Tab-separated table of C-alpha atoms in Angstrom:
chain	number	residue	atom	x	y	z
M	1	MET	CA	24.716	5.048	25.588
M	2	THR	CA	22.978	8.426	25.742
M	3	PRO	CA	22.010	9.349	22.360
M	4	LYS	CA	24.084	12.450	20.635
M	5	THR	CA	22.648	15.725	20.379
M	6	ALA	CA	23.119	17.764	17.922
M	7	VAL	CA	25.410	19.696	19.618
M	8	ASP	CA	27.533	16.831	19.485
M	9	LEU	CA	27.043	15.329	16.308
M	10	GLY	CA	28.434	19.181	14.976
M	11	LEU	CA	24.817	19.729	13.061
M	12	MET	CA	25.018	23.405	11.895
M	13	GLU	CA	28.449	24.051	13.203
M	14	GLY	CA	30.856	25.951	10.478
M	15	THR	CA	30.820	28.916	8.427
M	16	PRO	CA	30.012	27.355	5.935
M	17	PRO	CA	28.933	23.207	7.372
M	18	ALA	CA	30.983	20.983	6.315
M	19	PRO	CA	27.980	18.972	3.996
M	20	GLU	CA	27.691	16.410	6.733
M	21	ARG	CA	26.697	19.002	9.563
M	22	LEU	CA	24.033	20.244	6.796
M	23	VAL	CA	20.949	20.392	8.011
M	24	THR	CA	18.527	20.969	4.290
M	25	PRO	CA	14.905	20.882	3.428
M	26	ASP	CA	15.346	18.078	2.534
M	27	ASN	CA	16.811	15.832	5.179
M	28	TRP	CA	16.005	18.404	8.421
M	29	ILE	CA	12.413	15.508	9.871
M	30	ASP	CA	15.364	12.274	9.213
M	31	GLY	CA	17.705	11.371	11.359
M	32	PRO	CA	19.348	12.397	13.485
M	33	TYR	CA	19.192	15.699	11.255
M	34	ASN	CA	16.114	16.180	13.235
M	35	ARG	CA	17.929	17.328	15.954
M	36	TRP	CA	18.182	20.833	15.041
M	37	GLY	CA	15.424	20.754	12.992
M	38	PHE	CA	12.308	19.854	14.352
M	39	ARG	CA	13.561	23.292	16.620
M	40	HIS	CA	14.115	25.592	13.555
M	41	VAL	CA	11.194	24.420	11.616
M	42	ARG	CA	10.896	28.352	9.969
M	43	GLU	CA	14.016	28.101	8.871
M	44	LEU	CA	14.069	24.559	6.614
M	45	ALA	CA	9.563	24.638	5.321
M	46	ARG	CA	7.455	27.414	4.298
M	47	THR	CA	5.580	28.751	7.875
M	48	ALA	CA	2.516	31.312	9.113
M	49	ARG	CA	2.430	32.684	12.291
M	50	ILE	CA	0.231	32.219	14.893
M	51	PRO	CA	-0.041	34.840	17.252
M	52	ARG	CA	-0.727	35.039	21.238
M	53	GLY	CA	-1.954	38.295	20.753
M	54	ASP	CA	-1.748	40.510	22.808
M	55	GLY	CA	-3.100	39.276	26.518
M	56	PRO	CA	-1.258	38.056	29.390
M	57	VAL	CA	0.554	35.940	29.293
M	58	HIS	CA	-0.914	32.862	31.731
M	59	GLU	CA	1.557	32.512	34.183
M	60	LEU	CA	3.110	28.743	35.412
M	61	PRO	CA	4.783	29.343	39.306
M	62	SER	CA	7.480	26.902	39.721
M	63	ASP	CA	7.783	24.887	42.425
M	64	PRO	CA	9.863	22.040	41.554
M	65	LEU	CA	10.435	17.885	43.021
M	66	ASP	CA	13.212	15.935	42.141
M	67	LEU	CA	11.543	14.187	39.829
M	68	GLY	CA	15.306	13.575	37.681
M	69	SER	CA	15.725	10.578	41.003
M	70	VAL	CA	12.676	9.240	40.235
M	71	PRO	CA	13.380	5.111	39.420
M	72	VAL	CA	12.098	4.078	35.774
M	73	VAL	CA	12.075	0.815	35.526
M	74	PHE	CA	12.243	-0.932	31.474
M	75	ASP	CA	14.143	-3.304	29.974
M	76	GLY	CA	16.121	-5.274	32.817
M	77	GLY	CA	17.496	-1.746	34.602
M	78	THR	CA	16.606	1.387	36.627
M	79	THR	CA	17.541	4.173	35.981
M	80	PRO	CA	16.660	7.418	37.105
M	81	PHE	CA	13.703	9.924	34.689
M	82	ALA	CA	16.605	12.536	33.935
M	83	ASP	CA	18.429	10.234	33.079
M	84	ALA	CA	16.555	7.903	31.556
M	85	LEU	CA	15.066	11.449	29.659
M	86	ALA	CA	18.206	11.805	27.930
M	87	HIS	CA	18.991	8.084	26.764
M	88	SER	CA	14.783	8.535	25.106
M	89	TYR	CA	15.772	11.634	23.142
M	90	THR	CA	14.056	13.846	24.570
M	91	ASP	CA	14.659	17.711	24.140
M	92	ALA	CA	12.177	19.201	26.154
M	93	VAL	CA	9.398	18.180	29.041
M	94	CYS	CA	7.773	20.710	30.926
M	95	ILE	CA	5.213	18.478	34.279
M	96	VAL	CA	2.260	20.636	35.603
M	97	HIS	CA	0.906	19.596	38.161
M	98	ASP	CA	-1.812	21.415	41.004
M	99	GLY	CA	-1.073	24.406	38.236
M	100	ARG	CA	2.208	24.342	38.888
M	101	ILE	CA	5.776	23.642	37.284
M	102	VAL	CA	7.146	20.790	38.975
M	103	PHE	CA	9.946	19.560	36.822
M	104	GLU	CA	10.823	21.023	33.390
M	105	HIS	CA	14.301	19.621	31.865
M	106	TYR	CA	16.132	20.878	28.753
M	107	VAL	CA	18.216	19.539	26.410
M	108	ASP	CA	21.736	20.483	23.818
M	109	GLY	CA	21.345	24.369	24.789
M	110	MET	CA	17.527	25.042	23.629
M	111	ARG	CA	15.765	28.017	26.134
M	112	PRO	CA	11.414	27.260	27.260
M	113	ASP	CA	10.757	30.843	24.711
M	114	GLU	CA	11.898	28.136	21.235
M	115	THR	CA	9.396	26.291	19.436
M	116	HIS	CA	10.057	23.088	18.197
M	117	LEU	CA	8.093	21.079	16.204
M	118	LEU	CA	4.593	18.649	17.846
M	119	MET	CA	3.806	16.767	14.492
M	120	SER	CA	0.260	15.066	15.393
M	121	VAL	CA	0.283	16.115	19.016
M	122	SER	CA	-1.439	18.969	16.224
M	123	LYS	CA	-4.249	16.903	15.345
M	124	SER	CA	-5.619	16.615	19.226
M	125	LEU	CA	-4.779	21.097	19.012
M	126	THR	CA	-6.689	21.561	15.301
M	127	ALA	CA	-10.094	18.991	17.160
M	128	THR	CA	-10.358	21.111	19.964
M	129	LEU	CA	-11.108	24.481	17.676
M	130	ILE	CA	-13.139	22.474	15.746
M	131	GLY	CA	-14.879	21.819	19.451
M	132	VAL	CA	-15.170	25.709	20.274
M	133	LEU	CA	-17.031	26.404	16.423
M	134	ALA	CA	-19.535	23.447	17.395
M	135	GLY	CA	-20.059	25.621	20.706
M	136	GLU	CA	-20.551	28.734	19.162
M	137	GLY	CA	-23.006	26.730	16.306
M	138	VAL	CA	-21.018	27.460	13.359
M	139	LEU	CA	-19.611	22.739	12.876
M	140	ASP	CA	-22.090	20.222	14.099
M	141	PRO	CA	-19.836	17.483	14.305
M	142	GLY	CA	-23.258	15.521	13.156
M	143	ALA	CA	-23.046	17.462	9.206
M	144	THR	CA	-21.480	16.728	6.342
M	145	VAL	CA	-18.297	17.583	4.453
M	146	PRO	CA	-19.828	18.490	1.878
M	147	GLU	CA	-22.203	21.146	3.503
M	148	TYR	CA	-19.131	23.136	4.110
M	149	ILE	CA	-16.844	22.595	2.024
M	150	ARG	CA	-18.594	23.120	-2.062
M	151	ALA	CA	-16.121	22.079	-3.740
M	152	LEU	CA	-16.389	18.084	-2.246
M	153	ARG	CA	-19.179	17.707	-3.154
M	154	GLY	CA	-19.966	14.279	-5.954
M	155	THR	CA	-16.995	12.728	-4.841
M	156	SER	CA	-15.657	10.470	-2.262
M	157	TRP	CA	-16.368	13.449	0.016
M	158	GLU	CA	-20.145	12.829	0.005
M	159	GLY	CA	-21.567	11.007	3.366
M	160	CYS	CA	-18.521	11.733	5.775
M	161	THR	CA	-19.485	13.057	8.561
M	162	LEU	CA	-17.018	15.864	10.819
M	163	GLN	CA	-17.480	12.630	13.429
M	164	HIS	CA	-15.781	10.400	11.977
M	165	LEU	CA	-12.707	12.671	10.911
M	166	LEU	CA	-12.725	13.279	14.303
M	167	ASP	CA	-12.664	9.794	15.827
M	168	MET	CA	-10.258	8.163	12.895
M	169	ARG	CA	-13.638	6.672	11.644
M	170	ALA	CA	-13.322	7.596	7.318
M	171	GLY	CA	-13.754	5.674	4.459
M	172	THR	CA	-10.613	7.801	3.304
M	173	ARG	CA	-8.406	5.357	1.032
M	174	PHE	CA	-4.641	6.782	2.766
M	175	ASP	CA	-2.454	3.865	3.952
M	176	GLU	CA	-0.016	5.500	5.698
M	177	GLU	CA	1.002	2.737	8.171
M	178	ASP	CA	4.842	1.575	6.391
M	179	TYR	CA	6.764	5.524	7.370
M	180	GLU	CA	10.005	3.361	5.754
M	181	ASN	CA	7.808	2.575	2.013
M	182	PRO	CA	8.674	5.453	-0.190
M	183	ASP	CA	5.897	5.273	-2.148
M	184	SER	CA	3.176	4.989	1.297
M	185	ASP	CA	1.018	8.659	1.891
M	186	GLY	CA	2.821	9.651	5.312
M	187	VAL	CA	5.774	9.286	3.275
M	188	LEU	CA	4.390	11.267	0.365
M	189	ILE	CA	2.327	13.540	2.688
M	190	GLU	CA	5.688	15.032	3.071
M	191	GLU	CA	6.259	16.447	-0.446
M	192	ILE	CA	2.689	16.988	-1.252
M	193	SER	CA	2.418	19.526	2.079
M	194	GLY	CA	5.971	21.073	2.161
M	195	TYR	CA	7.846	18.883	4.861
M	196	ARG	CA	10.215	19.119	2.030
M	197	PRO	CA	10.554	19.509	-1.459
M	198	ARG	CA	8.796	18.270	-4.271
M	199	ARG	CA	11.230	14.255	-4.688
M	200	ARG	CA	8.794	13.320	-7.796
M	201	GLU	CA	6.426	14.566	-10.514
M	202	GLY	CA	3.277	13.838	-11.292
M	203	LEU	CA	1.502	14.187	-6.992
M	204	PRO	CA	-1.020	16.635	-6.357
M	205	ALA	CA	-0.568	20.132	-7.052
M	206	ASN	CA	-1.266	20.857	-3.174
M	207	THR	CA	-3.271	19.455	-0.004
M	208	TYR	CA	-6.631	21.198	-1.817
M	209	GLU	CA	-6.379	19.422	-4.820
M	210	TRP	CA	-4.462	15.716	-2.676
M	211	ILE	CA	-7.873	16.008	-0.668
M	212	ALA	CA	-10.228	16.114	-3.203
M	213	SER	CA	-8.561	13.318	-5.233
M	214	LEU	CA	-8.827	10.753	-3.053
M	215	PRO	CA	-11.185	7.815	-3.118
M	216	ASN	CA	-12.831	5.848	-0.608
M	217	ALA	CA	-11.595	1.744	0.442
M	218	ARG	CA	-14.338	1.542	2.511
M	219	PRO	CA	-17.995	3.168	3.852
M	220	HIS	CA	-17.787	6.205	6.143
M	221	GLY	CA	-18.592	5.386	9.755
M	222	GLY	CA	-16.836	1.698	10.507
M	223	ALA	CA	-13.368	0.561	12.332
M	224	PHE	CA	-11.117	3.103	13.515
M	225	GLU	CA	-7.445	3.788	11.021
M	226	TYR	CA	-4.872	6.102	11.525
M	227	ARG	CA	-4.727	9.278	8.549
M	228	SER	CA	-4.132	11.812	9.408
M	229	ILE	CA	-4.799	13.986	5.915
M	230	LEU	CA	-8.455	12.986	7.941
M	231	THR	CA	-7.207	16.335	10.404
M	232	ASP	CA	-6.757	18.451	7.316
M	233	VAL	CA	-10.069	17.962	5.791
M	234	LEU	CA	-11.487	19.679	8.949
M	235	ALA	CA	-8.857	22.631	9.047
M	236	TRP	CA	-10.324	23.122	4.699
M	237	VAL	CA	-13.747	22.483	7.125
M	238	ALA	CA	-13.062	24.727	9.458
M	239	ALA	CA	-11.925	27.531	7.204
M	240	GLU	CA	-14.560	27.544	4.822
M	241	ALA	CA	-17.297	27.975	7.130
M	242	THR	CA	-15.817	31.007	9.272
M	243	GLY	CA	-13.850	32.375	5.898
M	244	THR	CA	-10.811	32.964	8.060
M	245	ARG	CA	-7.033	31.570	7.234
M	246	PHE	CA	-6.923	28.511	9.648
M	247	PRO	CA	-3.618	29.811	11.590
M	248	ASP	CA	-5.514	33.439	12.235
M	249	LEU	CA	-8.416	31.039	13.358
M	250	PHE	CA	-6.803	28.832	15.818
M	251	SER	CA	-4.697	32.616	16.846
M	252	ARG	CA	-8.473	34.096	17.482
M	253	LEU	CA	-10.519	30.819	19.265
M	254	ILE	CA	-8.080	29.295	21.577
M	255	TRP	CA	-3.536	31.235	21.571
M	256	SER	CA	-4.556	34.038	22.186
M	257	ARG	CA	-6.141	33.529	24.760
M	258	ILE	CA	-4.809	30.628	26.678
M	259	GLY	CA	-1.771	33.232	28.347
M	260	ALA	CA	0.640	31.835	25.587
M	261	GLU	CA	4.267	33.119	26.226
M	262	ARG	CA	4.696	32.560	22.714
M	263	ASP	CA	3.941	33.241	19.600
M	264	ALA	CA	3.359	29.285	17.254
M	265	GLU	CA	3.447	28.644	13.725
M	266	ILE	CA	2.375	25.886	11.544
M	267	ILE	CA	3.091	24.607	8.219
M	268	VAL	CA	1.843	25.768	5.481
M	269	ASP	CA	2.319	24.468	1.659
M	270	GLU	CA	2.196	26.047	-1.499
M	271	ALA	CA	-1.383	27.199	-1.767
M	272	GLY	CA	-1.076	28.182	1.670
M	273	PHE	CA	-3.082	24.900	2.918
M	274	ALA	CA	-2.594	25.204	6.815
M	275	ILE	CA	-1.057	21.389	7.584
M	276	VAL	CA	-3.292	20.979	10.747
M	277	GLU	CA	-2.608	17.674	11.041
M	278	GLY	CA	1.185	17.801	11.972
M	279	GLY	CA	2.893	20.760	11.167
M	280	ILE	CA	2.139	23.373	14.590
M	281	CYS	CA	5.348	24.043	16.285
M	282	THR	CA	4.712	25.450	19.741
M	283	THR	CA	7.479	26.224	22.680
M	284	VAL	CA	7.008	22.968	25.689
M	285	ARG	CA	5.999	24.906	28.276
M	286	ASP	CA	2.799	27.017	26.071
M	287	LEU	CA	1.767	23.256	24.423
M	288	ALA	CA	1.463	22.295	28.672
M	289	ARG	CA	-0.343	25.096	29.041
M	290	PHE	CA	-2.795	24.385	26.160
M	291	GLY	CA	-2.872	21.128	28.836
M	292	LEU	CA	-4.179	22.421	32.068
M	293	MET	CA	-6.629	23.857	30.006
M	294	HIS	CA	-8.661	21.101	28.653
M	295	LEU	CA	-7.583	19.433	32.504
M	296	ASN	CA	-9.079	22.408	33.383
M	297	ASP	CA	-11.734	21.604	31.343
M	298	GLY	CA	-11.909	24.220	29.233
M	299	ALA	CA	-11.358	27.148	31.038
M	300	ILE	CA	-8.208	29.242	31.434
M	301	GLY	CA	-6.654	32.674	33.248
M	302	GLY	CA	-11.014	32.177	34.062
M	303	GLU	CA	-11.951	32.879	30.602
M	304	GLN	CA	-14.128	29.485	29.424
M	305	VAL	CA	-11.932	29.246	26.100
M	306	VAL	CA	-13.748	25.778	24.863
M	307	PRO	CA	-16.850	24.900	26.265
M	308	ALA	CA	-16.722	22.201	29.667
M	309	ALA	CA	-19.296	19.998	27.066
M	310	TRP	CA	-16.465	19.393	24.827
M	311	ILE	CA	-13.596	18.790	27.192
M	312	ALA	CA	-16.523	16.219	28.145
M	313	ARG	CA	-16.613	13.998	25.548
M	314	LEU	CA	-13.224	12.660	26.063
M	315	LEU	CA	-14.571	11.417	29.772
M	316	THR	CA	-17.132	9.390	28.979
M	317	PRO	CA	-16.956	6.140	27.940
M	318	ASP	CA	-18.084	5.021	25.000
M	319	ASP	CA	-18.791	1.414	23.628
M	320	GLU	CA	-19.330	1.618	20.336
M	321	LEU	CA	-15.515	3.217	20.211
M	322	VAL	CA	-13.785	1.311	22.157
M	323	ALA	CA	-15.916	-2.101	19.833
M	324	ALA	CA	-14.555	0.186	16.528
M	325	PHE	CA	-10.851	0.787	18.115
M	326	GLU	CA	-8.001	-1.927	17.588
M	327	SER	CA	-4.222	-0.173	18.035
M	328	GLU	CA	-0.919	-0.890	18.929
M	329	THR	CA	-0.499	2.162	19.949
M	330	LEU	CA	-2.928	1.563	23.082
M	331	ALA	CA	-3.028	-2.407	22.461
M	332	ALA	CA	-2.571	-3.034	26.584
M	333	LEU	CA	-5.709	-0.889	27.600
M	334	PRO	CA	-8.696	-2.804	27.416
M	335	ARG	CA	-10.613	0.288	27.372
M	336	ALA	CA	-9.336	3.119	25.538
M	337	PHE	CA	-10.497	4.221	22.599
M	338	TYR	CA	-9.620	7.799	20.006
M	339	HIS	CA	-12.091	10.180	19.537
M	340	ASP	CA	-11.894	13.460	18.605
M	341	GLN	CA	-7.872	13.334	18.192
M	342	TRP	CA	-7.336	11.877	21.143
M	343	TRP	CA	-5.587	8.924	21.894
M	344	VAL	CA	-8.405	8.602	25.230
M	345	TRP	CA	-6.599	6.250	27.634
M	346	ASP	CA	-9.539	5.816	30.302
M	347	ALA	CA	-12.515	8.094	30.065
M	348	ALA	CA	-13.919	7.163	32.994
M	349	ALA	CA	-10.618	8.016	35.107
M	350	GLY	CA	-9.628	11.590	32.971
M	351	ILE	CA	-6.388	10.361	30.891
M	352	TYR	CA	-5.961	10.983	27.533
M	353	SER	CA	-2.562	11.942	25.395
M	354	GLY	CA	-1.923	13.609	22.502
M	355	TYR	CA	1.110	11.098	19.839
M	356	GLY	CA	2.711	12.291	17.462
M	357	ILE	CA	5.698	11.009	15.649
M	358	ASN	CA	9.391	11.139	16.356
M	359	GLY	CA	8.240	10.923	20.077
M	360	GLN	CA	5.827	13.939	21.343
M	361	GLN	CA	3.231	13.660	22.671
M	362	LEU	CA	0.674	15.669	24.994
M	363	LEU	CA	-0.475	13.353	28.633
M	364	VAL	CA	-3.571	14.795	30.604
M	365	HIS	CA	-3.811	13.321	33.365
M	366	ARG	CA	-6.929	13.805	36.087
M	367	PRO	CA	-6.075	11.212	38.699
M	368	THR	CA	-2.288	13.221	39.998
M	369	ARG	CA	-4.141	17.113	38.485
M	370	THR	CA	-1.027	16.316	35.541
M	371	VAL	CA	0.038	17.394	32.102
M	372	ILE	CA	3.477	16.082	30.390
M	373	ALA	CA	4.693	17.896	27.365
M	374	ARG	CA	7.034	15.791	25.942
M	375	PHE	CA	9.314	17.177	22.725
M	376	SER	CA	11.490	14.561	21.239
M	377	THR	CA	13.732	13.733	18.198
M	378	TRP	CA	13.570	10.092	18.333
M	379	PRO	CA	16.079	8.708	14.946
M	380	THR	CA	13.008	6.781	13.193
M	381	ARG	CA	9.246	8.306	12.884
M	382	SER	CA	7.782	5.445	14.782
M	383	ASP	CA	9.578	3.475	17.593
M	384	ASP	CA	7.685	0.778	19.530
M	385	ARG	CA	10.134	0.636	21.957
M	386	LEU	CA	10.697	4.207	22.356
M	387	GLY	CA	7.274	4.805	23.082
M	388	GLN	CA	7.083	2.545	25.288
M	389	TYR	CA	9.768	3.795	27.358
M	390	ALA	CA	8.331	6.880	27.510
M	391	ASP	CA	4.660	5.552	29.070
M	392	VAL	CA	7.134	4.266	31.358
M	393	GLN	CA	9.026	7.227	32.160
M	394	ASN	CA	5.634	9.339	32.644
M	395	LEU	CA	3.883	6.095	34.750
M	396	ALA	CA	7.011	6.570	37.115
M	397	VAL	CA	6.895	10.523	37.713
M	398	LEU	CA	2.924	9.811	37.794
M	399	ASP	CA	3.116	7.368	40.319
M	400	ARG	CA	5.571	9.450	42.347
M	401	LEU	CA	3.000	13.472	41.962
M	402	ALA	CA	-0.295	10.533	43.038
């Protein structure tokens, strides 16, 4: 059975909508309300604009291929790619091959000019900004967090380098393994960071305060452990080092230089802290443009946006990072690792991906010169089966493009 869309569910229909159809600041990140909510974030949470600037749009010529009929084999059945997308709660997908859009798919009336929440794909965008600042000599990945943020001197962040943050190898105590546990940090972050109104008392007033109060569970520099708050610390470092708010900084150094069609947005908390771990919203085409810039060694439209040397870090096999990495996300890939806030499938081949809960993805696939940008609204934050299904869909299409 094909999952119901926001239209099927009647979300936000009626004047006023009936209570069961109403998407609110409290329920919008939960299924099925997220089918409408992820596309209307600015109506439901506090957001800041990330301007595209006034430069030219980087055109993506359309060269459609019949990828919708590509067979996808999964769970003992075979389904055409276009139908598989519908069955996996996909809202939009944009596939760019050799610089041309070869396949686009939108559901539920979503349009190419609409933004959608990226969730943790936001992390990969944020780390790319860190690469620009490192290239300019503003930041040193080997320096420690308190060297840039005076407010964190004498705290648990002493000895934590920016590279520890980039590779999720800090020792910070932060548990987001179980999104069904209301006491999980991965759930508390929704209230502290402004995804939804506060449901409980006694939480830190804002993300700044929360970061400063977090203790360590182990020494910095150990094994990989995925913790979203580490990306927020990177954003604080970038803002402190430049004296510029993150939305403006990201606009100036990245978003206004990739030929984006539309402004992006980002969720901000009550203190104006930009929630870079999962709060960026873009159009699917603009996310594909960002991926194309990565595919082209940091350049797009004739401009070098990100140092090629920074991109090359993702293309270099690293035995230490492989040894430090353990995750069910890429369990089937023996040489996989996490680096610079990307999930690296195969460094030597040049295959890496950004992932976000509820099914967001940006895949950079150098062997076929392809970028796949995908927006989804899975009914639960994490679903191993749907994640596997999305990967199988991608691989089927990539085989056709090879």
